[in-house]
Short mmCIF file of C-alpha atoms in Angstrom, two decimals:
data_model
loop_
_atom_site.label_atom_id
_atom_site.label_comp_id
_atom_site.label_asym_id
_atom_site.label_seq_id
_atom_site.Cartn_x
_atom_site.Cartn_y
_atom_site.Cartn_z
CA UNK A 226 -160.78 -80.82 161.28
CA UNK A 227 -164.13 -82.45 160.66
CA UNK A 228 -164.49 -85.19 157.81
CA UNK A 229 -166.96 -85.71 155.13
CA UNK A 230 -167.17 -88.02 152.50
CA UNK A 231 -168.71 -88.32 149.39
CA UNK A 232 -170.05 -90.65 147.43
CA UNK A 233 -171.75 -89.68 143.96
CA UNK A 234 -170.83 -89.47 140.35
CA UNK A 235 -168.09 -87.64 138.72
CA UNK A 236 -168.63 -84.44 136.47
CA UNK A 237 -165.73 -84.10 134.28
CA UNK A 238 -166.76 -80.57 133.34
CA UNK A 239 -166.35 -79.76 137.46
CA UNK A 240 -169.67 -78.10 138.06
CA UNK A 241 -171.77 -81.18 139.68
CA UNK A 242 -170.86 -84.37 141.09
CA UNK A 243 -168.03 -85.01 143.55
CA UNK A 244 -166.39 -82.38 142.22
CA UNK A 245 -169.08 -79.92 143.29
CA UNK A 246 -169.52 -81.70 146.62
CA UNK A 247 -165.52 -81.54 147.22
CA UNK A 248 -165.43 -77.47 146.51
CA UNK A 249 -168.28 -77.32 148.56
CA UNK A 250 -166.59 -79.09 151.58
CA UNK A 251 -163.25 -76.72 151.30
CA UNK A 252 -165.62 -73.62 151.01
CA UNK A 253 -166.84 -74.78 154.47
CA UNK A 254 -163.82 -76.01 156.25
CA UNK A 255 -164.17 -79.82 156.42
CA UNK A 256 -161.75 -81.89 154.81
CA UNK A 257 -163.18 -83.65 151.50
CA UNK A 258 -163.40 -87.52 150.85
CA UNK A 259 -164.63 -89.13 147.73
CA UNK A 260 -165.96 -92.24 146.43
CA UNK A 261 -166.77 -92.28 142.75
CA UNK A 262 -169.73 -94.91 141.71
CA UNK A 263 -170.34 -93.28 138.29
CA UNK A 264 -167.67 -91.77 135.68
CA UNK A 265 -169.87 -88.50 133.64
CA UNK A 266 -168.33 -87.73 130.71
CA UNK A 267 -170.86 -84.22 130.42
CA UNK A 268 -170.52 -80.60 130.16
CA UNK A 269 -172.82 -77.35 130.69
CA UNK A 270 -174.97 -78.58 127.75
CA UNK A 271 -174.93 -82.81 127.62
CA UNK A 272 -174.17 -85.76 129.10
CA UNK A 273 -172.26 -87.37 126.52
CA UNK A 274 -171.96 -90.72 128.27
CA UNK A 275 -172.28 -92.48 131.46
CA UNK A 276 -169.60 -95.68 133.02
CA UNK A 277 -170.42 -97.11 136.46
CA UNK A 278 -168.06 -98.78 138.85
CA UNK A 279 -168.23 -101.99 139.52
CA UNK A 280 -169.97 -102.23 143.09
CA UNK A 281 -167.24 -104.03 144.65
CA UNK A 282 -164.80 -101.04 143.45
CA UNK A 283 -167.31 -98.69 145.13
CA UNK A 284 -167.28 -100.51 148.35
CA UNK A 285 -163.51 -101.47 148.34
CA UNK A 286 -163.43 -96.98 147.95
CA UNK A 287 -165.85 -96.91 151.57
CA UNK A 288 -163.13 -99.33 153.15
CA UNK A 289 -160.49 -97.36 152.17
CA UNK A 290 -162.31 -94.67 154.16
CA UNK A 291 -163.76 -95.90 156.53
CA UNK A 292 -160.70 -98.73 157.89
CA UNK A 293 -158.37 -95.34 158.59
CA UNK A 294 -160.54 -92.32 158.79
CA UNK A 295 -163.47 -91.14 161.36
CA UNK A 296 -166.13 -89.71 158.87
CA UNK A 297 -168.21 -86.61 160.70
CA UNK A 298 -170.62 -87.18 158.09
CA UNK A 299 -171.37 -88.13 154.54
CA UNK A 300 -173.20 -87.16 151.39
CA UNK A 301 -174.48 -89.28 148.85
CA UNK A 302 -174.95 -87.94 145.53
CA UNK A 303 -175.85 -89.53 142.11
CA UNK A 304 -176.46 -93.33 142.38
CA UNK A 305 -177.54 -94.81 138.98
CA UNK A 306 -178.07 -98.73 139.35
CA UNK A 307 -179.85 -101.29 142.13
CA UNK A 308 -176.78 -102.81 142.72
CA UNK A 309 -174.86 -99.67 143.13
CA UNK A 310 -177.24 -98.94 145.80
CA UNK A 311 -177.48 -101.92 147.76
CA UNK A 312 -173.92 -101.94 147.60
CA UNK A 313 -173.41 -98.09 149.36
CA UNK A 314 -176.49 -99.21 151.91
CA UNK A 315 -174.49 -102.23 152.85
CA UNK A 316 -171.68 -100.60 153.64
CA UNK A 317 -173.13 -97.35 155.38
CA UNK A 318 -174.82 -100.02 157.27
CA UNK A 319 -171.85 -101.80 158.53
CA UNK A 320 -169.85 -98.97 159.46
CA UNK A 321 -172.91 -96.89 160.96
CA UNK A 322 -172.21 -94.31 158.92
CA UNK A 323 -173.69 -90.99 160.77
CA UNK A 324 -175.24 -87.71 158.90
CA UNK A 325 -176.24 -89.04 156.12
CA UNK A 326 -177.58 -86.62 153.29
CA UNK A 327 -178.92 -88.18 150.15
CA UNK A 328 -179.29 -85.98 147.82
CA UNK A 329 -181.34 -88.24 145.05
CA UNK A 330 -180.02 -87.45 142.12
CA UNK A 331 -182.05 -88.71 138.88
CA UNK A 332 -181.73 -86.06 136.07
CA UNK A 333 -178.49 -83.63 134.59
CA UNK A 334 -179.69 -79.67 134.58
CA UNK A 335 -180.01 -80.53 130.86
CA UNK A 336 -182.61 -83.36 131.45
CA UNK A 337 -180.73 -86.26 130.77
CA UNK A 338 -181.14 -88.98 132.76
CA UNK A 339 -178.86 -90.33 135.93
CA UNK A 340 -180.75 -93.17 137.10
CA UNK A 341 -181.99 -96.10 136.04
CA UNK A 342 -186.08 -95.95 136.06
CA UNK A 343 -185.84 -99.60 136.86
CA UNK A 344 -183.80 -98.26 139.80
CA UNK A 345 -186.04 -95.93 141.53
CA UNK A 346 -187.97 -98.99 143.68
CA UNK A 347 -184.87 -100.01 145.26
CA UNK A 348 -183.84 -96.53 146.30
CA UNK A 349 -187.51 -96.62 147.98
CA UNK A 350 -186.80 -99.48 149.44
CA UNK A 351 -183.11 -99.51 150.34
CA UNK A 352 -181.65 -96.10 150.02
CA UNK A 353 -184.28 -93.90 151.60
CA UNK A 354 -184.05 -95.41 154.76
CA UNK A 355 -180.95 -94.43 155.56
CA UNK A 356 -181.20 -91.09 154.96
CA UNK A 357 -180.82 -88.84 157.76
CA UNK A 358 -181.50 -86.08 155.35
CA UNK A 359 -183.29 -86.38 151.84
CA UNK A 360 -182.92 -83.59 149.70
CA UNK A 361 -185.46 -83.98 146.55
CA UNK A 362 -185.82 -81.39 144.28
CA UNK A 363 -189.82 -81.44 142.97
CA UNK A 364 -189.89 -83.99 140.15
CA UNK A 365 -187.82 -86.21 141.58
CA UNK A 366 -190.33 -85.65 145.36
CA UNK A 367 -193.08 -86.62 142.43
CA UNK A 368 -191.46 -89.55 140.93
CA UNK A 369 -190.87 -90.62 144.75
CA UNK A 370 -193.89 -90.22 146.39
CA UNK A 371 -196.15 -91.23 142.97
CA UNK A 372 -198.04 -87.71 143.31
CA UNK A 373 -198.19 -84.25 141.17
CA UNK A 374 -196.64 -81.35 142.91
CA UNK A 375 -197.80 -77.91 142.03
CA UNK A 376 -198.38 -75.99 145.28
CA UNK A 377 -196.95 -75.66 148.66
CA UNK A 378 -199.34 -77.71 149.98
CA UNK A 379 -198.50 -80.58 147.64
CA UNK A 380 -194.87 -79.52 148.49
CA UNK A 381 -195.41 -80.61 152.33
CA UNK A 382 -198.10 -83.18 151.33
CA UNK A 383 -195.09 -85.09 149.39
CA UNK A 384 -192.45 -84.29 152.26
CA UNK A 385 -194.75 -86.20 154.40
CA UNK A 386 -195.20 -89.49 151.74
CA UNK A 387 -191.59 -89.45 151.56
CA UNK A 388 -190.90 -89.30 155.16
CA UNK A 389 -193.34 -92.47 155.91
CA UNK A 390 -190.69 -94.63 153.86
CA UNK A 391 -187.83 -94.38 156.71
CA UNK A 392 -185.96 -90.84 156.17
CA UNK A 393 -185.46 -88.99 159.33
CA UNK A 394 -185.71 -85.52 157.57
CA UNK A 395 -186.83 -84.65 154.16
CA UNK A 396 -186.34 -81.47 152.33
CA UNK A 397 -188.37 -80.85 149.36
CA UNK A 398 -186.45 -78.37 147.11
CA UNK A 399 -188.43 -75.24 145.29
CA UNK A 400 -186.54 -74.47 142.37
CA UNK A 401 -188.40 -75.83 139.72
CA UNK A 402 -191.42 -73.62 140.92
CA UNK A 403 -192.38 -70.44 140.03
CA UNK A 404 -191.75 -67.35 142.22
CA UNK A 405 -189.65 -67.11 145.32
CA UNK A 406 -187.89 -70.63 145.54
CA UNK A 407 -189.21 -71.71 148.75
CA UNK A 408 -187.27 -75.39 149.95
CA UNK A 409 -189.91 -77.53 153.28
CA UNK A 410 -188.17 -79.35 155.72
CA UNK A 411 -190.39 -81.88 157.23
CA UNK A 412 -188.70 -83.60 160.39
CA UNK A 413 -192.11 -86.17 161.04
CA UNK A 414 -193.32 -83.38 163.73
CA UNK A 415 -193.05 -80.08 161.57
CA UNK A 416 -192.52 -78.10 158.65
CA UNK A 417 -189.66 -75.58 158.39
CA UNK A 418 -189.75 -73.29 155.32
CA UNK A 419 -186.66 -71.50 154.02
CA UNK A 420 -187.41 -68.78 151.00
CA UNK A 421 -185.23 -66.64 149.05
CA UNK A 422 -185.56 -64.49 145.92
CA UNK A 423 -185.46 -66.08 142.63
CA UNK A 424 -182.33 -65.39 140.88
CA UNK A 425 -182.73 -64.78 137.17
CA UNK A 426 -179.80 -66.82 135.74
CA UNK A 427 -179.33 -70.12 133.63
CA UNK A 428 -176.07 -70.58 135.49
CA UNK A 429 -177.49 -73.41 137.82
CA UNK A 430 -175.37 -76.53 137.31
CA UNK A 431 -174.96 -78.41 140.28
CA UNK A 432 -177.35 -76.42 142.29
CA UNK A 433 -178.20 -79.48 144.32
CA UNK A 434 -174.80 -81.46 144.60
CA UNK A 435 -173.68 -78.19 146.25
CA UNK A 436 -177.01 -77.45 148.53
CA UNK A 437 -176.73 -80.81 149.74
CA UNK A 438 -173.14 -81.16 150.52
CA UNK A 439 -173.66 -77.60 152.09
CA UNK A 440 -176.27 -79.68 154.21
CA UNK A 441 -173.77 -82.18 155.26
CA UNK A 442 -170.59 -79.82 156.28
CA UNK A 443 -172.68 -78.48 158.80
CA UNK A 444 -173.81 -81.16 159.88
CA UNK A 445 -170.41 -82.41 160.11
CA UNK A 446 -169.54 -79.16 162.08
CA UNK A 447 -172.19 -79.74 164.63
CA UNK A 448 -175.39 -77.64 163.68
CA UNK A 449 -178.65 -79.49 164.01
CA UNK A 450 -181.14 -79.96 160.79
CA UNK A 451 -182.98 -77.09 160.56
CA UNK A 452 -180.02 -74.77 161.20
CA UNK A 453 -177.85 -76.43 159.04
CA UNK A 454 -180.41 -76.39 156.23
CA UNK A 455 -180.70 -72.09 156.85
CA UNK A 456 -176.83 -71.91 156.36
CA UNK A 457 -176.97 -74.46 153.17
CA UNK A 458 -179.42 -72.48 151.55
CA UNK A 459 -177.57 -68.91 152.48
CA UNK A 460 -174.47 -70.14 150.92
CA UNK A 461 -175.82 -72.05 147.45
CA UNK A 462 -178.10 -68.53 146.98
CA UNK A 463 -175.03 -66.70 147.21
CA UNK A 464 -173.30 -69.21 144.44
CA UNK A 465 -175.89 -69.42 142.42
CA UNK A 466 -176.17 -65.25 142.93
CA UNK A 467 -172.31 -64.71 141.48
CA UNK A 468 -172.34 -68.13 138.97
CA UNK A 469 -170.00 -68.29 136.49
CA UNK A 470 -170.69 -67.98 132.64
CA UNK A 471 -168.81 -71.19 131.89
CA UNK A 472 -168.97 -72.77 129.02
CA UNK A 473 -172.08 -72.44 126.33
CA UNK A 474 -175.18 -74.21 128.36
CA UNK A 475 -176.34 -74.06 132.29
CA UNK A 476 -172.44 -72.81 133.88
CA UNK A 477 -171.78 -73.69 137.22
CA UNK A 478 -172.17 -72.25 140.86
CA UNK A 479 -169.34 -70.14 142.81
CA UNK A 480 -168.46 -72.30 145.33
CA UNK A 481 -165.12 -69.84 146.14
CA UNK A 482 -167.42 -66.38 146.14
CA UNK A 483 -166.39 -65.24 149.57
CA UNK A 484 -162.87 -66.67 148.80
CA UNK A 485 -162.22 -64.71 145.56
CA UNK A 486 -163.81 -61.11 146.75
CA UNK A 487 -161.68 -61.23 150.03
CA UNK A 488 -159.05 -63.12 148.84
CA UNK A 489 -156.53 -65.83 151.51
CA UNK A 490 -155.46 -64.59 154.65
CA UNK A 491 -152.48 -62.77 154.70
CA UNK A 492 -149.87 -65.24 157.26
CA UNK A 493 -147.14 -63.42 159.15
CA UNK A 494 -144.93 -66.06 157.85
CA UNK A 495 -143.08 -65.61 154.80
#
């Protein structure tokens, strides 16, 4: 049984957040770890409010881990302050943490801010780096990299600028563009471009919690980048494809599709 953790914020309304990134994990057969750096109170339509952990609770939550548990690989999801961040570097750092996937989560699918703006230089500076995959969607690739995005060319252009500040792989995300939504992985020696139909549905909450902890499962499972990337983006088409019509704004993903058409496996063992 492989082991991922992750650490990210928590969506009470269980669309986004950990609690995304945990059904994603079961969906793929790894066994799910979290820590929580930020408590969400939000739902389909707002974020209501926003508490973070203290930083030494967060990293206390990576020793618990990390002191009795091997970690296959780990995904790191909404991190809203400076010292939040130095405090998850420090510790990925000292416990050389391996398949890393930051997914850099700044905005709710409603708009509302996750980050700090103050807090966008250190994740540059001390986040970024140790990325072993970065998983932008396009305004947050243009808040990173400083530049407008409105082509593919700007899409690899920006993959590139982001790459230069220490990630080993960076995936630029396509679905705030129009037409197919076409996601570039640039690993420093070439592109890699993965496109699928457009789905026509407001159901997208937690879209990228669940692409990127897709990501990081198979990673965990042994599939290199590009690969693992094909099968992330095959499985969050398919949720996105049957979302549920939860609640009265952007409902979430289904992370269990495959699960509730087939249904468990029947055991021989009453």
């Amino acid at each position: 049984m492989k082991k991922v953790l992750s650490i990210a914020g928590s969506d009470c309304s269980g669309g986004a957040g950990i609690q995304a990134d945990l059904k994603t994990f079961s969906a793929h057969g790894v066994f799910g770890m979290s820590v929580i750096v930020s408590i969400v109170a939000e739902n389909t339509s707002r974020v209501i409010d926003i508490q973070d952990v203290t930083p030494d609770m967060i990293q206390k939550q990576i020793d618990a881990v990390f002191e009795d548990i091997e970690v296959d690989a780990v995904k790191i999801g909404m991190l809203s302050t400076p010292h939040c961040m130095k405090a998850v570097a420090e510790k990925l750092r000292q416990y050389k943490a391996r398949n890393i996937v930051i997914d850099p989560v700044m905005y709710a699918k409603n708009g509302c801010p996750l980050m700090n703006p103050n807090a966008v230089d250190t994740l540059i500076k001390v986040v970024i780096p140790c990325a072993d995959v970065l998983t932008p969607n396009i305004p947050e690739a243009e808040k990173i990299s400083g530049m407008t995005i409105s082509s593919m060319e700007d899409m690899e252009a920006a993959a590139k600028r982001i790459y230069e500040m220490g990630c080993r792989n960076v995936i630029v995300k396509g679905g705030h563009a129009i037409g197919n939504a076409i996601d570039v992985l640039y690993d420093g020696k070439q592109f890699y471009h993965y496109e699928t139909y457009r789905i026509n549905t407001k159901n997208t909450h937690g879209t990228g919690c669940t692409f990127s902890s897709a990501i990081t499962s198979n990673l965990a499972l042994g599939l290199p980048i590009p690969q693992a990337v094909e099968q992330a983006k095959q499985y969050v088409t398919t949720a996105i494809k049957h979302a549920l019509s939860i609640g009265k704004g952007n409902g979430p993903t289904h992370h269990f599709y495959d699960l509730y058409r087939n249904g468990l496996q029947k055991s021989d063992v009453l």
